[in-house]
mmCIF file of C-alpha atoms in Angstrom:
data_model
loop_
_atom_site.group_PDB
_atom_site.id
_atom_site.type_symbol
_atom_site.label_atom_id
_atom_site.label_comp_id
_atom_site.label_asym_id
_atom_site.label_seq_id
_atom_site.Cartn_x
_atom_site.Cartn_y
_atom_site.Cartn_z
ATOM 1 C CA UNK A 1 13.410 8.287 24.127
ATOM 2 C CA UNK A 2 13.999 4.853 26.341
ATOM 3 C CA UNK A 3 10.618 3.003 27.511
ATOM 4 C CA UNK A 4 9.868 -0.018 29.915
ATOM 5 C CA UNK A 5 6.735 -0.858 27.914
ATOM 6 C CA UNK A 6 8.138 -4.400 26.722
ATOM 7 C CA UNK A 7 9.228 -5.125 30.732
ATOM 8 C CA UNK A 8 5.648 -3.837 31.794
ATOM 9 C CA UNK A 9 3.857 -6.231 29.175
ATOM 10 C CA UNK A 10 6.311 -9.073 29.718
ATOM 11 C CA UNK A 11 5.275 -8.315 33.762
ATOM 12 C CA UNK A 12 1.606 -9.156 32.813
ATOM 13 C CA UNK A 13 2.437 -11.866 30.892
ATOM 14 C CA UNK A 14 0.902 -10.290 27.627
ATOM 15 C CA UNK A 15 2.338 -10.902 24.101
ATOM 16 C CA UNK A 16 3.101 -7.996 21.860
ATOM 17 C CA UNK A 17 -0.244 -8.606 20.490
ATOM 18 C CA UNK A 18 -2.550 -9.048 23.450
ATOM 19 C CA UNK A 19 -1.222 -5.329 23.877
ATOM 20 C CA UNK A 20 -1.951 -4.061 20.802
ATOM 21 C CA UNK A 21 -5.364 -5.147 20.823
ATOM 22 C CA UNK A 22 -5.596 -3.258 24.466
ATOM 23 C CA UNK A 23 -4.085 -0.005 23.005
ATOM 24 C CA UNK A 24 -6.625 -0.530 19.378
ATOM 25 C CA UNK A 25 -3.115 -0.319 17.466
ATOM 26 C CA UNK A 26 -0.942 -2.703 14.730
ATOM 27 C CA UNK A 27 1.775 -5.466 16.555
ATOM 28 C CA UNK A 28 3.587 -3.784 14.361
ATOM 29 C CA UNK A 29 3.219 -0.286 16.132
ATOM 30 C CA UNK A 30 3.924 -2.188 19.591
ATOM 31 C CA UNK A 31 6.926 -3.620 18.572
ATOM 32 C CA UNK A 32 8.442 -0.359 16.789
ATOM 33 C CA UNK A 33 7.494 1.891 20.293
ATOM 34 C CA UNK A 34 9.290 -1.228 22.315
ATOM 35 C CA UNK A 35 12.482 -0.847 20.483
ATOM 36 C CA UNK A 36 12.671 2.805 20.859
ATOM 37 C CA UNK A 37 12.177 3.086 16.635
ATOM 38 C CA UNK A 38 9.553 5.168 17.347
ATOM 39 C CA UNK A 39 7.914 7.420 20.212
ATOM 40 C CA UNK A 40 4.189 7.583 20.817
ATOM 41 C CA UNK A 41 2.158 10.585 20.741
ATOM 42 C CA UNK A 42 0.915 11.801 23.990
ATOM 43 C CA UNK A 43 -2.750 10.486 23.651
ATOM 44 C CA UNK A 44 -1.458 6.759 23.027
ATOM 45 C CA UNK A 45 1.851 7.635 25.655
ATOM 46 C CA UNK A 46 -1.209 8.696 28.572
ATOM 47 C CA UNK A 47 -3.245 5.367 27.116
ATOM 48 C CA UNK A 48 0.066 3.423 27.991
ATOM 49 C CA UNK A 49 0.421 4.653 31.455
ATOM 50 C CA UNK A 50 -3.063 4.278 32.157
ATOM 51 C CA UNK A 51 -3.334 0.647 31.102
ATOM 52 C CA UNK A 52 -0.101 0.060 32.903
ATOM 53 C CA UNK A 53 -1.319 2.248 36.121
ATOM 54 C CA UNK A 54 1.779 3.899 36.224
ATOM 55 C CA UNK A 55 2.849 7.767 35.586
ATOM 56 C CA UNK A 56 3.753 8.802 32.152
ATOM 57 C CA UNK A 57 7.402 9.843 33.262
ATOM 58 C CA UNK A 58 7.945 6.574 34.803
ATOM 59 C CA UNK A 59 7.166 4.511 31.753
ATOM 60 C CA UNK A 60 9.018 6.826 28.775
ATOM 61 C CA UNK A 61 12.472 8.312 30.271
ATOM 62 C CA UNK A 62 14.496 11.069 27.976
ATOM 63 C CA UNK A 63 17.480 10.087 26.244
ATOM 64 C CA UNK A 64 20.426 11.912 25.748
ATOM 65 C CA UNK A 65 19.230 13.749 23.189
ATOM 66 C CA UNK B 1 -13.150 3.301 14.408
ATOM 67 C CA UNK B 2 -12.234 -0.476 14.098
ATOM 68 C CA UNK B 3 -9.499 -1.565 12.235
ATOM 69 C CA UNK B 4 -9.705 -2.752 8.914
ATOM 70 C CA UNK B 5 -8.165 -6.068 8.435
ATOM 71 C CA UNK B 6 -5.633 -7.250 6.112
ATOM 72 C CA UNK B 7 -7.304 -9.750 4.644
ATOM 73 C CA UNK B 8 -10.654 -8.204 4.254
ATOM 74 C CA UNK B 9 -8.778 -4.932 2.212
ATOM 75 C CA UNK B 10 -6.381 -7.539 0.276
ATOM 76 C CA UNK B 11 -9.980 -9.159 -0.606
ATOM 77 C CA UNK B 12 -11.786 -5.805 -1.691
ATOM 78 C CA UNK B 13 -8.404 -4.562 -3.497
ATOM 79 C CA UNK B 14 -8.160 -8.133 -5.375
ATOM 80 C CA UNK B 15 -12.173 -7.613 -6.284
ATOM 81 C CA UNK B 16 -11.836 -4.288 -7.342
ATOM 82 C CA UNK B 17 -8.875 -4.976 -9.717
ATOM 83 C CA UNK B 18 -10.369 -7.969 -11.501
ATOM 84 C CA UNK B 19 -13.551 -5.719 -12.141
ATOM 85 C CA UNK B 20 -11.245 -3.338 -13.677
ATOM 86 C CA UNK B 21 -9.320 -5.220 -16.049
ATOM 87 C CA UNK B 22 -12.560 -7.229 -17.153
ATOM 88 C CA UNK B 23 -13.761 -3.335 -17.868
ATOM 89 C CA UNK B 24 -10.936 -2.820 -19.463
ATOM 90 C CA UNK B 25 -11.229 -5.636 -21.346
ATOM 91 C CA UNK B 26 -14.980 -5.908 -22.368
ATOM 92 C CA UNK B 27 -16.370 -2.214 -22.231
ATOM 93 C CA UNK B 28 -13.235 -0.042 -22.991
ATOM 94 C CA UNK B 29 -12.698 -0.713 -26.478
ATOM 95 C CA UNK B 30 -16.532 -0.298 -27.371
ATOM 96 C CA UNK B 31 -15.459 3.295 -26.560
ATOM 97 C CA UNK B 32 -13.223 3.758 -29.874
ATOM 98 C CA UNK B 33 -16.213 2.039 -31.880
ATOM 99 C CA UNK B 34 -18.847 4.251 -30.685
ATOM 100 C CA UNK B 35 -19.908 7.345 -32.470
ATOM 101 C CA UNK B 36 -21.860 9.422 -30.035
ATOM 102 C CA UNK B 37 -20.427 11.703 -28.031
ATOM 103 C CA UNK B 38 -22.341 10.622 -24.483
ATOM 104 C CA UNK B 39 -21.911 7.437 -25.449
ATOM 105 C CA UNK B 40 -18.300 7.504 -26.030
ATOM 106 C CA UNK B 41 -17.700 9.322 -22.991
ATOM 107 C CA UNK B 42 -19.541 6.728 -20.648
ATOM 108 C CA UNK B 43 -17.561 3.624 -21.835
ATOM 109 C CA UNK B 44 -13.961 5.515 -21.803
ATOM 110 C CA UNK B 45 -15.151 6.750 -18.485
ATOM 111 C CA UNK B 46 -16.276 2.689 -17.230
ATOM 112 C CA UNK B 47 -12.782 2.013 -16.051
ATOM 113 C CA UNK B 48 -12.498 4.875 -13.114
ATOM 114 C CA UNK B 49 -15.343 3.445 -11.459
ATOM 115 C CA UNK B 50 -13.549 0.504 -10.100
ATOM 116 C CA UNK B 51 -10.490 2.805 -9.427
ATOM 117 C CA UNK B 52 -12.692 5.306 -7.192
ATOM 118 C CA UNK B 53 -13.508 2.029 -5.546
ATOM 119 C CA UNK B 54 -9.848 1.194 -4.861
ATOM 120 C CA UNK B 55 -9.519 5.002 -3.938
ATOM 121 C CA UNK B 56 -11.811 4.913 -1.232
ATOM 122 C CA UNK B 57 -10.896 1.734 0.336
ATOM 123 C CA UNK B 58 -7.528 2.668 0.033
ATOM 124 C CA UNK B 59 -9.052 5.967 2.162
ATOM 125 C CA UNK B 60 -10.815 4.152 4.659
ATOM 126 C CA UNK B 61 -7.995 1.507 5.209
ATOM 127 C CA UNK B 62 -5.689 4.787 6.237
ATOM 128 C CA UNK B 63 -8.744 6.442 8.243
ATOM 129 C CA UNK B 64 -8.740 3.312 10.698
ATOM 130 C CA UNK B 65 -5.046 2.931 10.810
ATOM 131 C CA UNK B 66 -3.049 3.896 13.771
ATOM 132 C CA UNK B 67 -0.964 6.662 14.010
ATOM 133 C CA UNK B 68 2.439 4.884 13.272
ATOM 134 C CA UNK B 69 0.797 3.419 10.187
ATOM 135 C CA UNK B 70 -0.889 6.439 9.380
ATOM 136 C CA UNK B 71 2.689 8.128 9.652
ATOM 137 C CA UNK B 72 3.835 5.996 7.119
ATOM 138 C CA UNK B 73 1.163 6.737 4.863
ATOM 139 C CA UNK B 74 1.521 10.275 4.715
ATOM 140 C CA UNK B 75 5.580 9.691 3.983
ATOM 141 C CA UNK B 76 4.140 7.529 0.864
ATOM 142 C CA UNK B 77 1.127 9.594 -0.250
ATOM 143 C CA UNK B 78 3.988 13.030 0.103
ATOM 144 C CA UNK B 79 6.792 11.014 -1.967
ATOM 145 C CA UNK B 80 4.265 9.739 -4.539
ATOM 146 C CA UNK B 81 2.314 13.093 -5.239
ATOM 147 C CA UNK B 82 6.135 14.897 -5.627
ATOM 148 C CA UNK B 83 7.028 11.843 -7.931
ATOM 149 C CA UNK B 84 3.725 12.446 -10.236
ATOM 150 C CA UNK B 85 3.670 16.002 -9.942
ATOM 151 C CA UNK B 86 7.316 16.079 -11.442
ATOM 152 C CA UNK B 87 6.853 14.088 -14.066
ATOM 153 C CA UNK B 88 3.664 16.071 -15.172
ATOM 154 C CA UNK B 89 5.177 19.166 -14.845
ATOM 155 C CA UNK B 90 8.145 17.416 -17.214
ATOM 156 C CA UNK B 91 5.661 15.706 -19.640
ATOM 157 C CA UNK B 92 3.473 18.961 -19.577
ATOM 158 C CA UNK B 93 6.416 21.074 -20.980
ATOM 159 C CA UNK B 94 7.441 18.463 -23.774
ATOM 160 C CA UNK B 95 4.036 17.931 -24.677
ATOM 161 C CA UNK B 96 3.209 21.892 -25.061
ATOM 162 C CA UNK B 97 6.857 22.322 -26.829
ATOM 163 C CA UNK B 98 4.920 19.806 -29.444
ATOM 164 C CA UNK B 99 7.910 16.918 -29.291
ATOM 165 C CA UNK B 100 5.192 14.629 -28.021
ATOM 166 C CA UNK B 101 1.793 13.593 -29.777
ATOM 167 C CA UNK B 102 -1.559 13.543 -28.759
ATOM 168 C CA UNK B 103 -2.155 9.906 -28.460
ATOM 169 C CA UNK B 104 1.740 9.508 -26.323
ATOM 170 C CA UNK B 105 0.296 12.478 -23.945
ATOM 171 C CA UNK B 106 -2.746 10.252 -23.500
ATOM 172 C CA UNK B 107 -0.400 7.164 -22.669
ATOM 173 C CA UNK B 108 1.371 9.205 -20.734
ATOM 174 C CA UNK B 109 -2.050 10.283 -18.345
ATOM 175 C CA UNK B 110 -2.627 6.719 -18.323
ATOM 176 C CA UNK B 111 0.198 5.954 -16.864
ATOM 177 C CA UNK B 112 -0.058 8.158 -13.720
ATOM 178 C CA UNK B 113 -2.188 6.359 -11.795
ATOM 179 C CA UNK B 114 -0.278 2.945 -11.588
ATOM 180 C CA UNK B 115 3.039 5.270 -11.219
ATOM 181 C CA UNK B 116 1.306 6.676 -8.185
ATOM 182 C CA UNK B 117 0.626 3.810 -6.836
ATOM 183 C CA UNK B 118 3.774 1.921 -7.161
ATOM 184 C CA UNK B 119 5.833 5.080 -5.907
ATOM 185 C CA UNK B 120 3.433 5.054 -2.917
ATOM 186 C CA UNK B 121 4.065 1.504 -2.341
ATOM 187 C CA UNK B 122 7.786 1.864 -1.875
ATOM 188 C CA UNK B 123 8.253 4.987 -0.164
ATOM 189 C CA UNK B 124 5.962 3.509 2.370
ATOM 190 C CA UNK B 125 7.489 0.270 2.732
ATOM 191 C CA UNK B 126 10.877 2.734 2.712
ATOM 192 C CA UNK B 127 9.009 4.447 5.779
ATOM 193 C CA UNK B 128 7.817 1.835 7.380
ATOM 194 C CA UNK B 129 11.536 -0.112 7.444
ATOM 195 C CA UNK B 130 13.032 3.229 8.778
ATOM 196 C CA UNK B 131 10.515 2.233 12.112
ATOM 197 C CA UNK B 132 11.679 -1.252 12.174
ATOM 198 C CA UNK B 133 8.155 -2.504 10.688
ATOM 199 C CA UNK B 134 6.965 -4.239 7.797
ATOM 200 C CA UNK B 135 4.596 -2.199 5.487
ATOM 201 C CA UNK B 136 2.853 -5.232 5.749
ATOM 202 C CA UNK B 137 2.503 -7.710 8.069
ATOM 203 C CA UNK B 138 3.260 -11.159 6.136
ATOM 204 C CA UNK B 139 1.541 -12.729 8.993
ATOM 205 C CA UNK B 140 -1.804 -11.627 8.798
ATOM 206 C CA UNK B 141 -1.662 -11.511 5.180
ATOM 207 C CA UNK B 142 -0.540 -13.058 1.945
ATOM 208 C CA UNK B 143 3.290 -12.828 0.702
ATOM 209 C CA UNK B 144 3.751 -9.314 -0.971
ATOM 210 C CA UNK B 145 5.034 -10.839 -3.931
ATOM 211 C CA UNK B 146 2.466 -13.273 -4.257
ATOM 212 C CA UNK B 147 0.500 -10.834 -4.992
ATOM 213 C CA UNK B 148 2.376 -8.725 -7.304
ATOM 214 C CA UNK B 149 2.937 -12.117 -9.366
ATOM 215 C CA UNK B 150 -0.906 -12.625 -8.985
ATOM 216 C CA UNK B 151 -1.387 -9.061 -10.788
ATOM 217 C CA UNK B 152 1.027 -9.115 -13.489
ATOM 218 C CA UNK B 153 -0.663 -12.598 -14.161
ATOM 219 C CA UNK B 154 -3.759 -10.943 -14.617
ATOM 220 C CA UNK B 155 -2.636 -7.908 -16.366
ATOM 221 C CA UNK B 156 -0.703 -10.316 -19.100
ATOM 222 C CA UNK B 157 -3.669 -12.427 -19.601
ATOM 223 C CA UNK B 158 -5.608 -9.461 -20.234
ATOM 224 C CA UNK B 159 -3.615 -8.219 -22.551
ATOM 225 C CA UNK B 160 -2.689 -11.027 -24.274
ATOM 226 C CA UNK B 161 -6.656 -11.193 -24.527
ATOM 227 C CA UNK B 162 -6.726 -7.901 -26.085
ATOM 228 C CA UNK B 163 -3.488 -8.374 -28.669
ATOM 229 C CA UNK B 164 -5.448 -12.134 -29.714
ATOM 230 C CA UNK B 165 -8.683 -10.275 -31.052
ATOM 231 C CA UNK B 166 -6.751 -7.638 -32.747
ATOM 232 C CA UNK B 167 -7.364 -5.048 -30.865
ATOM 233 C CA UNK B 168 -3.621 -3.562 -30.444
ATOM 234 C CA UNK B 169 -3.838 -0.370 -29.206
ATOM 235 C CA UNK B 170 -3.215 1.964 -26.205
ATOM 236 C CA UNK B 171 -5.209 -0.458 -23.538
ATOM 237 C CA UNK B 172 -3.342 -3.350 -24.296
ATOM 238 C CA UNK B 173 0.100 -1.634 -24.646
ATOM 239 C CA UNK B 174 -0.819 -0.129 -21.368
ATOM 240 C CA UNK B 175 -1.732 -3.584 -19.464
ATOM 241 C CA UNK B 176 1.310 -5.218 -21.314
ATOM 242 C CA UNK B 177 3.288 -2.385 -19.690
ATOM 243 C CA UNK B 178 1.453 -3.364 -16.056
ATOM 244 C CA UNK B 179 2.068 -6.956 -16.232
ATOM 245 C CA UNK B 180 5.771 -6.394 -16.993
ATOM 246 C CA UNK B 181 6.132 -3.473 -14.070
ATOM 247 C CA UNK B 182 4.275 -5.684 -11.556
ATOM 248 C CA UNK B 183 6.770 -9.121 -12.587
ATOM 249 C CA UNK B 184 9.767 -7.000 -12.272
ATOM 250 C CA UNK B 185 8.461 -6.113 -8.469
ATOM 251 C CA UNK B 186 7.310 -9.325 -7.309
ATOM 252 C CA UNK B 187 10.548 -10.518 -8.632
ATOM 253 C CA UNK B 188 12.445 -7.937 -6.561
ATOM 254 C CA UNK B 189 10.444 -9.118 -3.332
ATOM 255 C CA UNK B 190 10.675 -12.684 -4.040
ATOM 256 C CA UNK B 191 14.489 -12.206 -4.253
ATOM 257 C CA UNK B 192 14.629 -9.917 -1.199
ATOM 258 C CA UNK B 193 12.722 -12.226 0.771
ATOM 259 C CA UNK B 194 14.857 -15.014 -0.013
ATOM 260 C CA UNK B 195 17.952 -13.208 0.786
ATOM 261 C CA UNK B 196 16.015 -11.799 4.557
ATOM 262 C CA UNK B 197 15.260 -15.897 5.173
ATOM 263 C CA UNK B 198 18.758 -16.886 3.972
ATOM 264 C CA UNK B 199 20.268 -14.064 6.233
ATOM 265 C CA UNK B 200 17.783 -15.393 9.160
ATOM 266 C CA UNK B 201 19.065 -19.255 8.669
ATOM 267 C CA UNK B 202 22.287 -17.884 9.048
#
């Protein structure tokens, strides 16, 4: 799955961290979901989209698989 | 639930282990010298205390994880309890076919703890790499092989403690055998982390 959370953050002028400490998670866990290494579960995914005021299908598109 | 910090677990973790080796040290051997029962049991026993300790903070540091981290916990805690479980299973076969003694099956338990541990360690770091992430964050915390050196330092002047005032037996075979284990790591990260730097230069 593709996401726009590292354009969203970079919008706001937050740093991977400043984010992390809005979501409660690791830098680490930021980074990994920015890359596309790894896809959030839906609670943090909603969290996202609410912090970002956007809707959840917006934010995390499909990819091909 | 907040987040426990690096520091603050490498501190308790650090705490916990010098406790144990100076209990390993100091109270475990009164355990072969005593003659009672009770109180034979309670010094042999002195050592688990500070690894329940370790146990639980180990616990509560994956309790306030997040759920990537927590993801790579379970991977580690699933490889390392297949590791052990195998290799009990294996030792529990030789042992009952009578190729092994009494006192090697008791090395053998002592050794499943650390072997936990370290097979934890890297199939979490293994985990955590697959995600594109650091088992642990060298920026919050100190160098992982720092503090593998910093162990098998303490585990070699324990037992060299131990071989000095004659008392040569499974505890200081067993912390011998730590010290070397833990060099042999923090060797293996100091070298990989020289190579990652070199490769980053580049």
């Amino acid at each position: 799955m593709n996401n726009h959370v590292r354009h969203l953050r970079e919008q706001r002028g937050w740093s991977q961290g400043d984010l992390a400490e809005h979501l409660d998670v690791s830098r680490q866990t930021v980074n990994a979901i920015e890359t596309s290494k790894y896809d959030p579960s839906l609670p943090l995914a909603f969290k996202i989209a609410r912090l970002f005021r956007q809707p959840i299908e917006s934010i995390f598109v499909p990819g091909k698989d | 639930m907040v987040r426990l910090a690096h520091r603050t677990y490498d501190r308790r973790i650090m705490i916990a282990m010098t406790i144990y080796i100076i209990v390993l040290v100091c109270v475990w051997p009164l355990a072969k010298a005593a003659s009672e029962p009770l109180p034979k049991i309670g010094y042999a026993l002195t050592p688990v205390l500070p690894l329940f300790y370790v146990i639980w903070i180990m616990a509560q540091k994956i309790l306030r994880s997040d759920e990537l981290e927590q993801r790579t916990h379970l991977i580690g805690l699933g490889v390392a309890a297949a590791v052990v479980s195998i290799l009990s299973i294996v030792s529990a076969f030789i042992a009952a076919a009578g190729a092994m003694t009494i006192e090697s099956t008791s090395v053998v338990l002592m050794w499943i703890f650390p072997l936990m541990m370290l097979s934890y360690g890297a199939a979490r770091s293994y985990a955590a790499r697959h995600y594109g992430v650091s088992a642990c964050d060298e920026g919050e915390r100190l160098p992982q092989y720092i503090r593998f050196i910093w162990a098998a330092a303490l585990f070699a002047a324990a037992a060299a403690y131990l071989y000095l005032r004659g008392h040569r037996g499974d505890a200081a075979d067993f912390l011998f055998g730590m010290s070397f284990a833990l060099a042999v790591g923090g060797s293996y990260l100091a070298w990989r982390r020289w190579r990652q730097r070199r490769a980053n230069v580049e």
